[in-house]
mmCIF file of C-alpha atoms in Angstrom:
data_model
loop_
_atom_site.group_PDB
_atom_site.id
_atom_site.type_symbol
_atom_site.label_atom_id
_atom_site.label_comp_id
_atom_site.label_asym_id
_atom_site.label_seq_id
_atom_site.Cartn_x
_atom_site.Cartn_y
_atom_site.Cartn_z
ATOM 1 C CA MET I 1 120.086 80.981 87.733
ATOM 2 C CA PHE I 2 117.179 80.897 90.100
ATOM 3 C CA LEU I 3 116.526 84.653 90.282
ATOM 4 C CA ASN I 4 116.892 85.308 86.569
ATOM 5 C CA GLY I 5 115.002 88.463 85.529
ATOM 6 C CA LYS I 6 113.915 89.373 89.062
ATOM 7 C CA VAL I 7 114.337 92.897 90.424
ATOM 8 C CA ALA I 8 115.438 93.426 94.011
ATOM 9 C CA ILE I 9 115.783 96.391 96.342
ATOM 10 C CA VAL I 10 118.289 95.930 99.172
ATOM 11 C CA THR I 11 118.433 98.633 101.829
ATOM 12 C CA GLY I 12 121.766 99.382 103.461
ATOM 13 C CA ALA I 13 123.586 97.560 100.683
ATOM 14 C CA SER I 14 126.865 99.470 100.632
ATOM 15 C CA ARG I 15 128.625 97.203 103.125
ATOM 16 C CA GLY I 16 128.330 94.385 105.620
ATOM 17 C CA ILE I 17 125.470 91.925 105.377
ATOM 18 C CA GLY I 18 123.536 94.186 102.973
ATOM 19 C CA LYS I 19 126.394 94.174 100.489
ATOM 20 C CA ALA I 20 126.671 90.385 100.688
ATOM 21 C CA ILE I 21 122.905 90.111 100.086
ATOM 22 C CA ALA I 22 123.034 92.415 97.055
ATOM 23 C CA LEU I 23 125.862 90.319 95.598
ATOM 24 C CA ALA I 24 124.159 87.005 96.337
ATOM 25 C CA LEU I 25 120.966 88.161 94.589
ATOM 26 C CA ALA I 26 122.964 89.405 91.614
ATOM 27 C CA GLY I 27 124.903 86.140 91.637
ATOM 28 C CA ALA I 28 121.560 84.382 91.188
ATOM 29 C CA GLN I 29 120.934 86.753 88.242
ATOM 30 C CA ALA I 30 118.665 89.392 89.774
ATOM 31 C CA ASP I 31 118.979 93.104 88.981
ATOM 32 C CA VAL I 32 119.588 95.036 92.176
ATOM 33 C CA VAL I 33 118.877 98.484 93.568
ATOM 34 C CA VAL I 34 121.763 99.242 95.921
ATOM 35 C CA ASN I 35 120.347 101.559 98.555
ATOM 36 C CA TYR I 36 122.688 103.392 100.892
ATOM 37 C CA ALA I 37 122.516 106.274 103.339
ATOM 38 C CA GLY I 38 126.015 107.739 103.531
ATOM 39 C CA ARG I 39 128.733 105.608 101.952
ATOM 40 C CA ALA I 40 128.481 106.529 98.276
ATOM 41 C CA GLN I 41 131.892 105.098 97.389
ATOM 42 C CA ALA I 42 131.138 101.746 99.030
ATOM 43 C CA ALA I 43 127.723 101.588 97.326
ATOM 44 C CA GLU I 44 129.373 102.231 93.954
ATOM 45 C CA GLU I 45 131.778 99.369 94.613
ATOM 46 C CA THR I 46 128.879 97.033 95.383
ATOM 47 C CA ALA I 47 127.179 98.140 92.150
ATOM 48 C CA GLU I 48 130.361 97.651 90.140
ATOM 49 C CA THR I 49 130.660 94.058 91.394
ATOM 50 C CA ILE I 50 127.024 93.451 90.456
ATOM 51 C CA ARG I 51 127.707 94.720 86.928
ATOM 52 C CA GLN I 52 130.711 92.418 86.692
ATOM 53 C CA LEU I 53 128.289 89.583 87.416
ATOM 54 C CA GLY I 54 126.409 90.664 84.289
ATOM 55 C CA ARG I 55 123.432 92.203 86.087
ATOM 56 C CA ARG I 56 122.068 95.732 86.209
ATOM 57 C CA ALA I 57 122.573 97.820 89.324
ATOM 58 C CA LEU I 58 120.986 101.095 90.368
ATOM 59 C CA VAL I 59 122.750 102.950 93.159
ATOM 60 C CA TYR I 60 120.191 104.930 95.136
ATOM 61 C CA GLN I 61 120.888 107.176 98.081
ATOM 62 C CA ALA I 62 117.877 107.372 100.392
ATOM 63 C CA ASP I 63 117.296 107.714 104.093
ATOM 64 C CA VAL I 64 114.947 104.777 104.582
ATOM 65 C CA SER I 65 113.457 106.334 107.697
ATOM 66 C CA ASP I 66 111.964 109.030 105.427
ATOM 67 C CA SER I 67 108.825 107.770 103.675
ATOM 68 C CA GLN I 68 109.068 110.246 100.794
ATOM 69 C CA GLN I 69 112.627 109.288 99.980
ATOM 70 C CA VAL I 70 111.604 105.627 100.080
ATOM 71 C CA GLN I 71 108.676 106.256 97.734
ATOM 72 C CA SER I 72 111.003 108.052 95.325
ATOM 73 C CA MET I 73 113.381 105.103 95.422
ATOM 74 C CA VAL I 74 110.598 102.637 94.606
ATOM 75 C CA ASP I 75 109.360 104.918 91.802
ATOM 76 C CA ALA I 76 112.897 105.103 90.413
ATOM 77 C CA THR I 77 113.175 101.304 90.574
ATOM 78 C CA ILE I 78 109.987 100.871 88.567
ATOM 79 C CA ASN I 79 111.097 103.517 86.066
ATOM 80 C CA GLU I 80 114.447 101.833 85.609
ATOM 81 C CA PHE I 81 113.589 98.139 85.819
ATOM 82 C CA GLY I 82 109.800 98.076 85.308
ATOM 83 C CA LYS I 83 108.908 96.226 88.519
ATOM 84 C CA VAL I 84 110.019 95.193 91.971
ATOM 85 C CA ASP I 85 109.917 91.498 92.881
ATOM 86 C CA ILE I 86 112.130 91.345 95.954
ATOM 87 C CA LEU I 87 112.563 93.687 98.911
ATOM 88 C CA VAL I 88 115.230 93.097 101.532
ATOM 89 C CA ASN I 89 115.016 95.326 104.596
ATOM 90 C CA ASN I 90 118.545 95.238 105.887
ATOM 91 C CA ALA I 91 119.420 98.840 106.802
ATOM 92 C CA GLY I 92 120.238 99.180 110.456
ATOM 93 C CA ILE I 93 122.263 101.025 113.060
ATOM 94 C CA THR I 94 123.228 100.401 116.679
ATOM 95 C CA ARG I 95 123.377 102.880 119.559
ATOM 96 C CA ASP I 96 124.116 100.512 122.427
ATOM 97 C CA ASN I 97 123.865 101.422 126.080
ATOM 98 C CA LEU I 98 122.344 100.166 129.296
ATOM 99 C CA ILE I 99 118.852 101.508 129.800
ATOM 100 C CA LEU I 100 119.977 103.817 132.614
ATOM 101 C CA ARG I 101 122.322 105.564 130.228
ATOM 102 C CA MET I 102 120.424 105.242 126.961
ATOM 103 C CA LYS I 103 119.408 108.613 125.586
ATOM 104 C CA GLU I 104 115.924 109.142 124.225
ATOM 105 C CA GLU I 105 117.361 110.101 120.839
ATOM 106 C CA ASP I 106 119.314 106.826 120.728
ATOM 107 C CA TRP I 107 116.077 104.936 121.263
ATOM 108 C CA ASP I 108 114.281 106.988 118.631
ATOM 109 C CA SER I 109 116.969 106.819 115.967
ATOM 110 C CA VAL I 110 117.413 103.040 116.268
ATOM 111 C CA LEU I 111 113.651 102.411 116.156
ATOM 112 C CA THR I 112 113.277 104.752 113.203
ATOM 113 C CA VAL I 113 116.146 103.461 111.102
ATOM 114 C CA ASN I 114 115.722 99.766 111.938
ATOM 115 C CA LEU I 115 111.941 99.397 112.191
ATOM 116 C CA LYS I 116 110.020 102.333 110.740
ATOM 117 C CA SER I 117 112.171 102.004 107.624
ATOM 118 C CA ALA I 118 110.627 98.590 106.968
ATOM 119 C CA PHE I 119 107.141 100.042 107.327
ATOM 120 C CA ASN I 120 108.110 102.693 104.777
ATOM 121 C CA THR I 121 109.572 100.278 102.243
ATOM 122 C CA ILE I 122 106.848 97.646 102.549
ATOM 123 C CA LYS I 123 104.148 100.301 102.194
ATOM 124 C CA ALA I 124 105.843 101.610 99.055
ATOM 125 C CA VAL I 125 106.311 98.212 97.361
ATOM 126 C CA ALA I 126 102.993 96.685 98.478
ATOM 127 C CA ARG I 127 100.976 98.245 95.699
ATOM 128 C CA PRO I 128 103.133 97.200 92.753
ATOM 129 C CA MET I 129 103.580 93.746 94.296
ATOM 130 C CA ILE I 130 99.825 93.337 94.877
ATOM 131 C CA LYS I 131 99.169 94.377 91.282
ATOM 132 C CA ALA I 132 101.776 91.931 90.026
ATOM 133 C CA ARG I 133 100.457 89.152 92.294
ATOM 134 C CA TYR I 134 104.044 88.420 93.203
ATOM 135 C CA GLY I 135 106.482 89.470 95.886
ATOM 136 C CA ARG I 136 109.239 88.348 98.199
ATOM 137 C CA ILE I 137 109.881 90.462 101.274
ATOM 138 C CA ILE I 138 112.728 89.556 103.620
ATOM 139 C CA ASN I 139 113.358 91.468 106.816
ATOM 140 C CA ILE I 140 116.732 91.178 108.486
ATOM 141 C CA SER I 141 115.950 90.816 112.171
ATOM 142 C CA SER I 142 118.418 89.493 114.746
ATOM 143 C CA VAL I 143 118.855 86.780 117.312
ATOM 144 C CA VAL I 144 118.776 89.712 119.752
ATOM 145 C CA GLY I 145 115.178 90.449 118.756
ATOM 146 C CA GLN I 146 114.151 86.952 119.852
ATOM 147 C CA TYR I 147 116.213 86.476 122.998
ATOM 148 C CA GLY I 148 117.211 89.983 124.150
ATOM 149 C CA ASN I 149 120.671 91.339 124.878
ATOM 150 C CA ALA I 150 121.792 93.549 127.742
ATOM 151 C CA GLY I 151 122.828 96.958 126.425
ATOM 152 C CA GLN I 152 120.662 96.781 123.319
ATOM 153 C CA ALA I 153 117.155 97.706 124.481
ATOM 154 C CA ASN I 154 116.567 99.871 121.416
ATOM 155 C CA TYR I 155 118.114 97.459 118.891
ATOM 156 C CA ALA I 156 116.400 94.393 120.393
ATOM 157 C CA ALA I 157 113.024 96.167 120.454
ATOM 158 C CA ALA I 158 113.405 97.226 116.823
ATOM 159 C CA LYS I 159 114.477 93.738 115.722
ATOM 160 C CA ALA I 160 111.602 92.138 117.655
ATOM 161 C CA GLY I 161 109.303 94.691 116.051
ATOM 162 C CA LEU I 162 110.444 93.499 112.643
ATOM 163 C CA ILE I 163 109.268 90.003 113.547
ATOM 164 C CA GLY I 164 105.761 91.246 114.392
ATOM 165 C CA LEU I 165 105.734 93.249 111.185
ATOM 166 C CA THR I 166 106.887 90.197 109.210
ATOM 167 C CA LYS I 167 104.098 87.975 110.527
ATOM 168 C CA THR I 168 101.424 90.623 110.047
ATOM 169 C CA MET I 169 102.509 91.385 106.492
ATOM 170 C CA ALA I 170 102.577 87.661 105.730
ATOM 171 C CA LYS I 171 98.914 87.526 106.747
ATOM 172 C CA GLU I 172 97.868 90.720 104.963
ATOM 173 C CA LEU I 173 99.634 90.028 101.686
ATOM 174 C CA GLY I 174 99.545 86.243 101.465
ATOM 175 C CA THR I 175 96.463 86.100 99.269
ATOM 176 C CA ARG I 176 98.384 88.073 96.652
ATOM 177 C CA ASN I 177 101.230 85.567 96.427
ATOM 178 C CA ILE I 178 103.577 87.765 98.423
ATOM 179 C CA THR I 179 105.702 85.957 100.993
ATOM 180 C CA VAL I 180 107.201 87.793 103.951
ATOM 181 C CA ASN I 181 109.894 86.233 106.093
ATOM 182 C CA ALA I 182 112.478 87.326 108.619
ATOM 183 C CA VAL I 183 116.066 86.211 108.919
ATOM 184 C CA ALA I 184 117.647 86.376 112.356
ATOM 185 C CA PRO I 185 121.451 86.459 112.160
ATOM 186 C CA GLY I 186 123.515 85.707 115.243
ATOM 187 C CA PHE I 187 127.035 87.082 115.512
ATOM 188 C CA ILE I 188 128.296 87.856 112.035
ATOM 189 C CA SER I 189 131.734 89.332 111.293
ATOM 190 C CA THR I 190 131.064 92.848 109.980
ATOM 191 C CA GLU I 191 132.117 96.367 110.879
ATOM 192 C CA MET I 192 129.208 96.359 113.324
ATOM 193 C CA THR I 193 130.679 93.509 115.390
ATOM 194 C CA GLU I 194 134.328 94.451 114.738
ATOM 195 C CA ASN I 195 134.497 96.694 117.783
ATOM 196 C CA LEU I 196 134.014 93.825 120.212
ATOM 197 C CA SER I 197 137.064 93.070 122.353
ATOM 198 C CA ALA I 198 139.002 89.837 121.867
ATOM 199 C CA GLU I 199 137.722 88.491 125.202
ATOM 200 C CA ALA I 200 134.133 89.350 124.315
ATOM 201 C CA LYS I 201 134.526 87.571 120.981
ATOM 202 C CA GLU I 202 136.025 84.509 122.636
ATOM 203 C CA LYS I 203 133.225 84.375 125.170
ATOM 204 C CA LEU I 204 130.648 84.722 122.411
ATOM 205 C CA THR I 205 132.244 82.067 120.262
ATOM 206 C CA SER I 206 132.184 79.512 123.076
ATOM 207 C CA ALA I 207 128.379 79.848 123.179
ATOM 208 C CA ILE I 208 128.053 79.074 119.464
ATOM 209 C CA ALA I 209 127.553 75.401 118.568
ATOM 210 C CA LEU I 210 129.610 75.781 115.383
ATOM 211 C CA ASN I 211 132.281 77.522 117.464
ATOM 212 C CA ARG I 212 132.853 80.486 115.139
ATOM 213 C CA LEU I 213 131.326 83.801 114.152
ATOM 214 C CA GLY I 214 129.284 83.774 110.966
ATOM 215 C CA ASN I 215 130.171 85.443 107.668
ATOM 216 C CA PRO I 216 127.880 87.842 105.782
ATOM 217 C CA GLU I 217 127.650 85.139 103.093
ATOM 218 C CA ASP I 218 126.086 82.743 105.608
ATOM 219 C CA VAL I 219 123.179 85.198 105.797
ATOM 220 C CA SER I 220 123.050 86.241 102.161
ATOM 221 C CA SER I 221 122.730 82.693 100.810
ATOM 222 C CA LEU I 222 119.603 82.163 102.934
ATOM 223 C CA VAL I 223 118.168 85.492 101.767
ATOM 224 C CA ALA I 224 118.718 84.550 98.113
ATOM 225 C CA PHE I 225 117.011 81.215 98.769
ATOM 226 C CA LEU I 226 114.019 82.888 100.470
ATOM 227 C CA ALA I 227 113.784 85.313 97.536
ATOM 228 C CA SER I 228 113.483 82.442 95.084
ATOM 229 C CA ASP I 229 110.613 80.297 93.880
ATOM 230 C CA PHE I 230 112.055 77.398 95.877
ATOM 231 C CA CYS I 231 110.341 79.117 98.806
ATOM 232 C CA SER I 232 106.875 79.766 97.367
ATOM 233 C CA TYR I 233 105.203 78.100 100.349
ATOM 234 C CA ILE I 234 107.264 79.595 103.171
ATOM 235 C CA THR I 235 105.873 82.753 104.737
ATOM 236 C CA GLY I 236 105.691 84.446 108.125
ATOM 237 C CA GLN I 237 108.758 82.591 109.367
ATOM 238 C CA VAL I 238 111.767 83.700 111.352
ATOM 239 C CA ILE I 239 114.818 81.721 110.317
ATOM 240 C CA GLY I 240 117.980 81.874 112.402
ATOM 241 C CA VAL I 241 121.471 82.033 110.909
ATOM 242 C CA ASP I 242 123.396 81.899 114.135
ATOM 243 C CA GLY I 243 125.628 78.841 114.156
ATOM 244 C CA GLY I 244 123.392 77.299 116.784
ATOM 245 C CA ILE I 245 123.779 79.984 119.445
ATOM 246 C CA MET I 246 120.071 79.694 120.208
ATOM 247 C CA MET I 247 117.992 76.544 119.816
ATOM 248 C CA MET R 1 70.986 108.314 93.140
ATOM 249 C CA ILE R 2 72.668 107.813 89.852
ATOM 250 C CA SER R 3 69.555 107.511 87.687
ATOM 251 C CA ARG R 4 68.597 111.061 88.555
ATOM 252 C CA LYS R 5 71.975 112.533 87.668
ATOM 253 C CA GLY R 6 71.485 112.161 83.914
ATOM 254 C CA VAL R 7 74.363 111.938 81.455
ATOM 255 C CA ASN R 8 77.195 112.779 83.891
ATOM 256 C CA GLY R 9 75.982 110.198 86.336
ATOM 257 C CA LEU R 10 75.997 107.534 83.650
ATOM 258 C CA ALA R 11 79.470 108.510 82.507
ATOM 259 C CA THR R 12 80.679 108.217 86.108
ATOM 260 C CA PHE R 13 78.983 104.852 86.508
ATOM 261 C CA ASP R 14 80.690 103.567 83.381
ATOM 262 C CA LYS R 15 84.096 104.697 84.657
ATOM 263 C CA VAL R 16 83.524 103.177 88.077
ATOM 264 C CA LYS R 17 82.238 100.003 86.473
ATOM 265 C CA ALA R 18 85.336 99.755 84.295
ATOM 266 C CA ILE R 19 87.567 100.098 87.359
ATOM 267 C CA ILE R 20 85.592 97.459 89.255
ATOM 268 C CA VAL R 21 85.733 95.052 86.299
ATOM 269 C CA ASP R 22 89.495 95.619 86.062
ATOM 270 C CA GLN R 23 90.283 95.384 89.779
ATOM 271 C CA LEU R 24 88.068 92.435 90.643
ATOM 272 C CA SER R 25 88.289 90.597 87.320
ATOM 273 C CA VAL R 26 84.514 90.218 87.190
ATOM 274 C CA ASP R 27 81.979 90.274 84.377
ATOM 275 C CA GLU R 28 80.667 93.706 83.464
ATOM 276 C CA ALA R 29 77.121 92.328 83.561
ATOM 277 C CA ASP R 30 77.489 91.457 87.248
ATOM 278 C CA VAL R 31 78.352 95.021 88.250
ATOM 279 C CA SER R 32 74.946 96.431 89.105
ATOM 280 C CA LEU R 33 74.348 99.286 91.533
ATOM 281 C CA GLU R 34 73.027 96.877 94.136
ATOM 282 C CA ALA R 35 75.846 94.349 93.775
ATOM 283 C CA SER R 36 77.702 93.670 97.015
ATOM 284 C CA PHE R 37 81.478 93.644 96.590
ATOM 285 C CA VAL R 38 81.986 90.798 99.012
ATOM 286 C CA ASP R 39 78.889 88.645 98.437
ATOM 287 C CA ASP R 40 78.244 89.174 94.723
ATOM 288 C CA LEU R 41 81.631 90.146 93.308
ATOM 289 C CA GLY R 42 83.865 87.980 95.495
ATOM 290 C CA ALA R 43 86.035 90.815 96.799
ATOM 291 C CA ASP R 44 88.125 90.557 99.968
ATOM 292 C CA SER R 45 89.223 93.433 102.207
ATOM 293 C CA LEU R 46 92.416 94.012 100.235
ATOM 294 C CA ASP R 47 90.397 94.173 96.993
ATOM 295 C CA ILE R 48 88.254 96.924 98.472
ATOM 296 C CA VAL R 49 91.308 98.914 99.570
ATOM 297 C CA GLU R 50 92.774 98.554 96.075
ATOM 298 C CA LEU R 51 89.469 99.579 94.539
ATOM 299 C CA VAL R 52 89.230 102.671 96.713
ATOM 300 C CA MET R 53 92.788 103.635 95.758
ATOM 301 C CA ALA R 54 92.040 103.131 92.064
ATOM 302 C CA LEU R 55 88.907 105.264 92.341
ATOM 303 C CA GLU R 56 90.833 107.987 94.156
ATOM 304 C CA GLU R 57 93.394 107.979 91.371
ATOM 305 C CA GLU R 58 90.808 108.021 88.565
ATOM 306 C CA PHE R 59 88.724 110.828 90.016
ATOM 307 C CA GLY R 60 91.535 112.763 91.714
ATOM 308 C CA LEU R 61 89.832 112.739 95.085
ATOM 309 C CA GLU R 62 90.390 111.339 98.514
ATOM 310 C CA ILE R 63 87.869 108.987 100.060
ATOM 311 C CA PRO R 64 88.257 109.304 103.843
ATOM 312 C CA ASP R 65 88.942 106.061 105.745
ATOM 313 C CA GLU R 66 85.613 106.296 107.591
ATOM 314 C CA GLU R 67 83.780 106.324 104.248
ATOM 315 C CA ALA R 68 85.977 103.690 102.672
ATOM 316 C CA GLU R 69 85.269 101.310 105.544
ATOM 317 C CA LYS R 70 81.548 101.557 104.911
ATOM 318 C CA ILE R 71 81.701 100.666 101.240
ATOM 319 C CA ARG R 72 79.654 97.521 100.663
ATOM 320 C CA THR R 73 77.903 97.922 97.306
ATOM 321 C CA VAL R 74 78.706 99.419 93.922
ATOM 322 C CA ALA R 75 76.373 102.377 94.538
ATOM 323 C CA MET R 76 78.311 103.475 97.612
ATOM 324 C CA PRO R 77 81.640 104.536 96.094
ATOM 325 C CA LEU R 78 79.655 106.039 93.258
ATOM 326 C CA ASN R 79 77.839 108.298 95.690
ATOM 327 C CA SER R 80 80.978 109.270 97.527
ATOM 328 C CA SER R 81 82.778 110.039 94.275
ATOM 329 C CA LYS R 82 79.892 112.307 93.269
ATOM 330 C CA LYS R 83 79.841 114.043 96.619
ATOM 331 C CA ASP R 84 83.563 114.768 96.673
ATOM 332 C CA SER R 85 83.911 115.917 93.092
ATOM 333 C CA ASN R 86 81.184 118.537 93.432
#
């Protein structure tokens, strides 16, 4: 398969889109570090599925907003698998509210977990990737980061920030054969979007050209493709997986 | 300068030279004290950052950003590594 022998770190891989990404990479024959923050049981299940696919999995608990924990995770990856070829920054949280009611700590926590985390992980993998003259970095942004969304000032700012980080890293690391791209999912069925009311979902769906919410696998197949050598000449791009909600 | 530091200075120069040869994939013969990283050894900004980090690791010291930014020739990191390790 097209990721045979590659080593990937996926943050927030215990469930949702992150889990689907971890499985898609393993399905393409990569070994995967399954990072999680709190759901140990779910992370173990992801790892078990990866092993059933015949690949190695390392379950690693780390708060990606903490640079030391991230460094330890990257060190552990290199100890265990000898290298890191692919980094997927997927970990994210939401603390939605209108600006008038958004607490400062909700702003800070969303920016820290969704954006600073990517700074931490990229900084930690940059050196081994530069040395290896190879790397694939994929940041999971959001359609919200490109077009905004009422009630998500913090989330939209963090996801837009990931796009600026993506483009800058593409420029800084390009000469070392490291590509950096962002994926911008639209509305994907996960626990994160589960809480929407039926009316809200219906309203959303009517705005989507393909007339349905996406599945985590719609996102993960693109990530696996971007992680591969099919995409050696694609960098600094933001690619939407949104069923045509924005064009 | 290095020529006045005797045996230790030469040993340091050899270590630094080895790191430069390794990091920049250049010929040992090209690494003179006067050689410019960018003009003579073909380094880019990322190469210089990598070089500084490798030197810090080798000599167990920290080269401050203000100093690192000024590094242009082989003699310059050599001097800063001497200064800091004293």
